[in-house]
Amino acid sequence: MDFKKFKTIPEAILEYKDSQKTAVCCGEEALSYHELIRDSRRFALALKKEGIGKGSYVMLCMTRSTRLMTALLGILYAGAAYVAVDPEWPKSRLDFIKQDCGNALVLDDKLFYAM
């Protein structure tokens, strides 16, 4: 099997960078591939300014929305890894995961808007 043929998720999505087709929708919200890629790349730059990059972990603790997909893809574009967690989990569980990930950045809806 030739693994060089395989692409990462960000590489595969970039093939649609000029497409106006719907990439993601949640409720009444929708983003085209063009919008999703543009917004997630901007978010990746904001993460990099905060020191997030290759080898970093981001705890993704957001509610389901188009912003969640923008953040997820932005984390990957920044070169980091995400750890999806449920905001409803007990604080002790979230604290353990954060510590286990080397004090990962906890990205919630509020921080997403601040970046």
mmCIF file with all atom_site columns, C-alpha atoms in Angstrom:
data_model
loop_
_atom_site.group_PDB
_atom_site.id
_atom_site.type_symbol
_atom_site.label_atom_id
_atom_site.label_alt_id
_atom_site.label_comp_id
_atom_site.label_asym_id
_atom_site.label_entity_id
_atom_site.label_seq_id
_atom_site.pdbx_PDB_ins_code
_atom_site.Cartn_x
_atom_site.Cartn_y
_atom_site.Cartn_z
_atom_site.occupancy
_atom_site.B_iso_or_equiv
_atom_site.pdbx_formal_charge
_atom_site.auth_seq_id
_atom_site.auth_comp_id
_atom_site.auth_asym_id
_atom_site.auth_atom_id
_atom_site.pdbx_PDB_model_num
ATOM 1   C CA . MET A 1 1   ? 0.000   0.000  0.000  1.00 0.00 ? 1   MET A CA 1
ATOM 2   C CA . ASP A 1 2   ? 1.405   3.392  -1.002 1.00 0.00 ? 2   ASP A CA 1
ATOM 3   C CA . PHE A 1 3   ? 0.754   5.723  1.926  1.00 0.00 ? 3   PHE A CA 1
ATOM 4   C CA . LYS A 1 4   ? 2.015   8.720  -0.046 1.00 0.00 ? 4   LYS A CA 1
ATOM 5   C CA . LYS A 1 5   ? -1.322  8.708  -1.875 1.00 0.00 ? 5   LYS A CA 1
ATOM 6   C CA . PHE A 1 6   ? -3.222  9.461  1.314  1.00 0.00 ? 6   PHE A CA 1
ATOM 7   C CA . LYS A 1 7   ? -3.935  13.026 2.383  1.00 0.00 ? 7   LYS A CA 1
ATOM 8   C CA . THR A 1 8   ? -4.551  14.606 5.734  1.00 0.00 ? 8   THR A CA 1
ATOM 9   C CA . ILE A 1 9   ? -8.004  16.037 6.423  1.00 0.00 ? 9   ILE A CA 1
ATOM 10  C CA . PRO A 1 10  ? -6.802  19.648 5.945  1.00 0.00 ? 10  PRO A CA 1
ATOM 11  C CA . GLU A 1 11  ? -5.097  18.707 2.647  1.00 0.00 ? 11  GLU A CA 1
ATOM 12  C CA . ALA A 1 12  ? -8.199  16.961 1.359  1.00 0.00 ? 12  ALA A CA 1
ATOM 13  C CA . ILE A 1 13  ? -10.515 19.843 2.253  1.00 0.00 ? 13  ILE A CA 1
ATOM 14  C CA . LEU A 1 14  ? -8.180  22.391 0.642  1.00 0.00 ? 14  LEU A CA 1
ATOM 15  C CA . GLU A 1 15  ? -9.046  20.883 -2.735 1.00 0.00 ? 15  GLU A CA 1
ATOM 16  C CA . TYR A 1 16  ? -12.441 22.597 -2.341 1.00 0.00 ? 16  TYR A CA 1
ATOM 17  C CA . LYS A 1 17  ? -11.098 26.028 -1.321 1.00 0.00 ? 17  LYS A CA 1
ATOM 18  C CA . ASP A 1 18  ? -12.948 27.828 -4.119 1.00 0.00 ? 18  ASP A CA 1
ATOM 19  C CA . SER A 1 19  ? -16.188 25.873 -3.816 1.00 0.00 ? 19  SER A CA 1
ATOM 20  C CA . GLN A 1 20  ? -19.369 27.619 -2.741 1.00 0.00 ? 20  GLN A CA 1
ATOM 21  C CA . LYS A 1 21  ? -21.029 24.268 -1.995 1.00 0.00 ? 21  LYS A CA 1
ATOM 22  C CA . THR A 1 22  ? -22.138 23.705 1.576  1.00 0.00 ? 22  THR A CA 1
ATOM 23  C CA . ALA A 1 23  ? -19.404 22.120 3.663  1.00 0.00 ? 23  ALA A CA 1
ATOM 24  C CA . VAL A 1 24  ? -21.105 22.113 7.040  1.00 0.00 ? 24  VAL A CA 1
ATOM 25  C CA . CYS A 1 25  ? -24.487 23.059 8.430  1.00 0.00 ? 25  CYS A CA 1
ATOM 26  C CA . CYS A 1 26  ? -25.979 23.087 11.900 1.00 0.00 ? 26  CYS A CA 1
ATOM 27  C CA . GLY A 1 27  ? -29.529 24.241 12.405 1.00 0.00 ? 27  GLY A CA 1
ATOM 28  C CA . GLU A 1 28  ? -29.992 27.441 10.429 1.00 0.00 ? 28  GLU A CA 1
ATOM 29  C CA . GLU A 1 29  ? -26.239 28.051 10.083 1.00 0.00 ? 29  GLU A CA 1
ATOM 30  C CA . ALA A 1 30  ? -24.253 26.909 7.053  1.00 0.00 ? 30  ALA A CA 1
ATOM 31  C CA . LEU A 1 31  ? -20.746 27.458 5.725  1.00 0.00 ? 31  LEU A CA 1
ATOM 32  C CA . SER A 1 32  ? -19.468 26.875 2.221  1.00 0.00 ? 32  SER A CA 1
ATOM 33  C CA . TYR A 1 33  ? -16.139 25.134 1.742  1.00 0.00 ? 33  TYR A CA 1
ATOM 34  C CA . HIS A 1 34  ? -14.642 28.499 0.849  1.00 0.00 ? 34  HIS A CA 1
ATOM 35  C CA . GLU A 1 35  ? -15.918 30.082 4.090  1.00 0.00 ? 35  GLU A CA 1
ATOM 36  C CA . LEU A 1 36  ? -14.928 27.096 6.231  1.00 0.00 ? 36  LEU A CA 1
ATOM 37  C CA . ILE A 1 37  ? -11.380 27.030 4.876  1.00 0.00 ? 37  ILE A CA 1
ATOM 38  C CA . ARG A 1 38  ? -10.984 30.820 5.091  1.00 0.00 ? 38  ARG A CA 1
ATOM 39  C CA . ASP A 1 39  ? -12.276 30.995 8.663  1.00 0.00 ? 39  ASP A CA 1
ATOM 40  C CA . SER A 1 40  ? -10.365 27.946 9.879  1.00 0.00 ? 40  SER A CA 1
ATOM 41  C CA . ARG A 1 41  ? -7.080  29.237 8.433  1.00 0.00 ? 41  ARG A CA 1
ATOM 42  C CA . ARG A 1 42  ? -7.635  32.567 10.183 1.00 0.00 ? 42  ARG A CA 1
ATOM 43  C CA . PHE A 1 43  ? -8.341  30.690 13.389 1.00 0.00 ? 43  PHE A CA 1
ATOM 44  C CA . ALA A 1 44  ? -5.154  28.648 12.915 1.00 0.00 ? 44  ALA A CA 1
ATOM 45  C CA . LEU A 1 45  ? -3.166  31.881 12.734 1.00 0.00 ? 45  LEU A CA 1
ATOM 46  C CA . ALA A 1 46  ? -4.781  33.078 15.974 1.00 0.00 ? 46  ALA A CA 1
ATOM 47  C CA . LEU A 1 47  ? -3.851  29.781 17.636 1.00 0.00 ? 47  LEU A CA 1
ATOM 48  C CA . LYS A 1 48  ? -0.265  30.056 16.413 1.00 0.00 ? 48  LYS A CA 1
ATOM 49  C CA . LYS A 1 49  ? -0.032  33.559 17.907 1.00 0.00 ? 49  LYS A CA 1
ATOM 50  C CA . GLU A 1 50  ? -0.962  31.941 21.222 1.00 0.00 ? 50  GLU A CA 1
ATOM 51  C CA . GLY A 1 51  ? 1.859   29.407 20.840 1.00 0.00 ? 51  GLY A CA 1
ATOM 52  C CA . ILE A 1 52  ? -0.307  26.523 19.673 1.00 0.00 ? 52  ILE A CA 1
ATOM 53  C CA . GLY A 1 53  ? 1.311   24.400 16.982 1.00 0.00 ? 53  GLY A CA 1
ATOM 54  C CA . LYS A 1 54  ? 2.942   21.070 16.290 1.00 0.00 ? 54  LYS A CA 1
ATOM 55  C CA . GLY A 1 55  ? 2.977   18.972 19.444 1.00 0.00 ? 55  GLY A CA 1
ATOM 56  C CA . SER A 1 56  ? 0.283   21.053 21.146 1.00 0.00 ? 56  SER A CA 1
ATOM 57  C CA . TYR A 1 57  ? -3.042  19.725 22.382 1.00 0.00 ? 57  TYR A CA 1
ATOM 58  C CA . VAL A 1 58  ? -6.286  21.678 22.408 1.00 0.00 ? 58  VAL A CA 1
ATOM 59  C CA . MET A 1 59  ? -9.228  20.476 24.460 1.00 0.00 ? 59  MET A CA 1
ATOM 60  C CA . LEU A 1 60  ? -12.185 21.177 22.223 1.00 0.00 ? 60  LEU A CA 1
ATOM 61  C CA . CYS A 1 61  ? -15.033 21.896 24.631 1.00 0.00 ? 61  CYS A CA 1
ATOM 62  C CA . MET A 1 62  ? -17.539 23.687 22.387 1.00 0.00 ? 62  MET A CA 1
ATOM 63  C CA . THR A 1 63  ? -21.226 23.246 21.709 1.00 0.00 ? 63  THR A CA 1
ATOM 64  C CA . ARG A 1 64  ? -22.220 21.799 18.355 1.00 0.00 ? 64  ARG A CA 1
ATOM 65  C CA . SER A 1 65  ? -22.216 24.483 15.703 1.00 0.00 ? 65  SER A CA 1
ATOM 66  C CA . THR A 1 66  ? -20.512 25.537 12.500 1.00 0.00 ? 66  THR A CA 1
ATOM 67  C CA . ARG A 1 67  ? -17.964 27.289 14.755 1.00 0.00 ? 67  ARG A CA 1
ATOM 68  C CA . LEU A 1 68  ? -17.030 23.898 16.204 1.00 0.00 ? 68  LEU A CA 1
ATOM 69  C CA . MET A 1 69  ? -16.051 22.660 12.741 1.00 0.00 ? 69  MET A CA 1
ATOM 70  C CA . THR A 1 70  ? -14.137 25.878 12.055 1.00 0.00 ? 70  THR A CA 1
ATOM 71  C CA . ALA A 1 71  ? -12.220 25.412 15.319 1.00 0.00 ? 71  ALA A CA 1
ATOM 72  C CA . LEU A 1 72  ? -11.552 21.722 14.687 1.00 0.00 ? 72  LEU A CA 1
ATOM 73  C CA . LEU A 1 73  ? -10.132 22.360 11.235 1.00 0.00 ? 73  LEU A CA 1
ATOM 74  C CA . GLY A 1 74  ? -8.220  25.416 12.490 1.00 0.00 ? 74  GLY A CA 1
ATOM 75  C CA . ILE A 1 75  ? -6.545  23.311 15.164 1.00 0.00 ? 75  ILE A CA 1
ATOM 76  C CA . LEU A 1 76  ? -5.434  20.848 12.490 1.00 0.00 ? 76  LEU A CA 1
ATOM 77  C CA . TYR A 1 77  ? -4.190  23.667 10.221 1.00 0.00 ? 77  TYR A CA 1
ATOM 78  C CA . ALA A 1 78  ? -2.142  24.977 13.156 1.00 0.00 ? 78  ALA A CA 1
ATOM 79  C CA . GLY A 1 79  ? -0.482  21.563 13.374 1.00 0.00 ? 79  GLY A CA 1
ATOM 80  C CA . ALA A 1 80  ? -1.925  20.748 16.785 1.00 0.00 ? 80  ALA A CA 1
ATOM 81  C CA . ALA A 1 81  ? -4.089  17.860 17.929 1.00 0.00 ? 81  ALA A CA 1
ATOM 82  C CA . TYR A 1 82  ? -7.547  18.201 19.412 1.00 0.00 ? 82  TYR A CA 1
ATOM 83  C CA . VAL A 1 83  ? -9.109  16.276 22.249 1.00 0.00 ? 83  VAL A CA 1
ATOM 84  C CA . ALA A 1 84  ? -12.894 16.454 22.022 1.00 0.00 ? 84  ALA A CA 1
ATOM 85  C CA . VAL A 1 85  ? -14.586 16.696 25.407 1.00 0.00 ? 85  VAL A CA 1
ATOM 86  C CA . ASP A 1 86  ? -18.153 17.278 26.514 1.00 0.00 ? 86  ASP A CA 1
ATOM 87  C CA . PRO A 1 87  ? -18.694 20.521 28.458 1.00 0.00 ? 87  PRO A CA 1
ATOM 88  C CA . GLU A 1 88  ? -21.203 18.610 30.609 1.00 0.00 ? 88  GLU A CA 1
ATOM 89  C CA . TRP A 1 89  ? -18.598 16.164 31.953 1.00 0.00 ? 89  TRP A CA 1
ATOM 90  C CA . PRO A 1 90  ? -17.686 16.531 35.621 1.00 0.00 ? 90  PRO A CA 1
ATOM 91  C CA . LYS A 1 91  ? -15.011 19.134 36.348 1.00 0.00 ? 91  LYS A CA 1
ATOM 92  C CA . SER A 1 92  ? -12.745 16.483 37.869 1.00 0.00 ? 92  SER A CA 1
ATOM 93  C CA . ARG A 1 93  ? -12.786 14.521 34.599 1.00 0.00 ? 93  ARG A CA 1
ATOM 94  C CA . LEU A 1 94  ? -12.059 17.625 32.519 1.00 0.00 ? 94  LEU A CA 1
ATOM 95  C CA . ASP A 1 95  ? -9.219  18.602 34.887 1.00 0.00 ? 95  ASP A CA 1
ATOM 96  C CA . PHE A 1 96  ? -7.703  15.121 34.581 1.00 0.00 ? 96  PHE A CA 1
ATOM 97  C CA . ILE A 1 97  ? -7.830  15.243 30.773 1.00 0.00 ? 97  ILE A CA 1
ATOM 98  C CA . LYS A 1 98  ? -6.294  18.726 30.743 1.00 0.00 ? 98  LYS A CA 1
ATOM 99  C CA . GLN A 1 99  ? -3.445  17.591 32.993 1.00 0.00 ? 99  GLN A CA 1
ATOM 100 C CA . ASP A 1 100 ? -2.971  14.381 30.986 1.00 0.00 ? 100 ASP A CA 1
ATOM 101 C CA . CYS A 1 101 ? -2.579  16.484 27.828 1.00 0.00 ? 101 CYS A CA 1
ATOM 102 C CA . GLY A 1 102 ? 0.128   18.629 29.407 1.00 0.00 ? 102 GLY A CA 1
ATOM 103 C CA . ASN A 1 103 ? -2.155  21.491 30.427 1.00 0.00 ? 103 ASN A CA 1
ATOM 104 C CA . ALA A 1 104 ? -3.736  21.797 27.009 1.00 0.00 ? 104 ALA A CA 1
ATOM 105 C CA . LEU A 1 105 ? -5.504  24.953 25.923 1.00 0.00 ? 105 LEU A CA 1
ATOM 106 C CA . VAL A 1 106 ? -9.199  24.564 26.729 1.00 0.00 ? 106 VAL A CA 1
ATOM 107 C CA . LEU A 1 107 ? -11.164 25.964 23.805 1.00 0.00 ? 107 LEU A CA 1
ATOM 108 C CA . ASP A 1 108 ? -14.778 26.732 24.612 1.00 0.00 ? 108 ASP A CA 1
ATOM 109 C CA . ASP A 1 109 ? -17.321 28.937 22.830 1.00 0.00 ? 109 ASP A CA 1
ATOM 110 C CA . LYS A 1 110 ? -16.300 32.026 24.812 1.00 0.00 ? 110 LYS A CA 1
ATOM 111 C CA . LEU A 1 111 ? -12.575 31.680 24.021 1.00 0.00 ? 111 LEU A CA 1
ATOM 112 C CA . PHE A 1 112 ? -13.347 30.953 20.351 1.00 0.00 ? 112 PHE A CA 1
ATOM 113 C CA . TYR A 1 113 ? -15.004 34.358 20.039 1.00 0.00 ? 113 TYR A CA 1
ATOM 114 C CA . ALA A 1 114 ? -12.169 36.038 21.938 1.00 0.00 ? 114 ALA A CA 1
ATOM 115 C CA . MET A 1 115 ? -9.615  34.756 19.452 1.00 0.00 ? 115 MET A CA 1
#
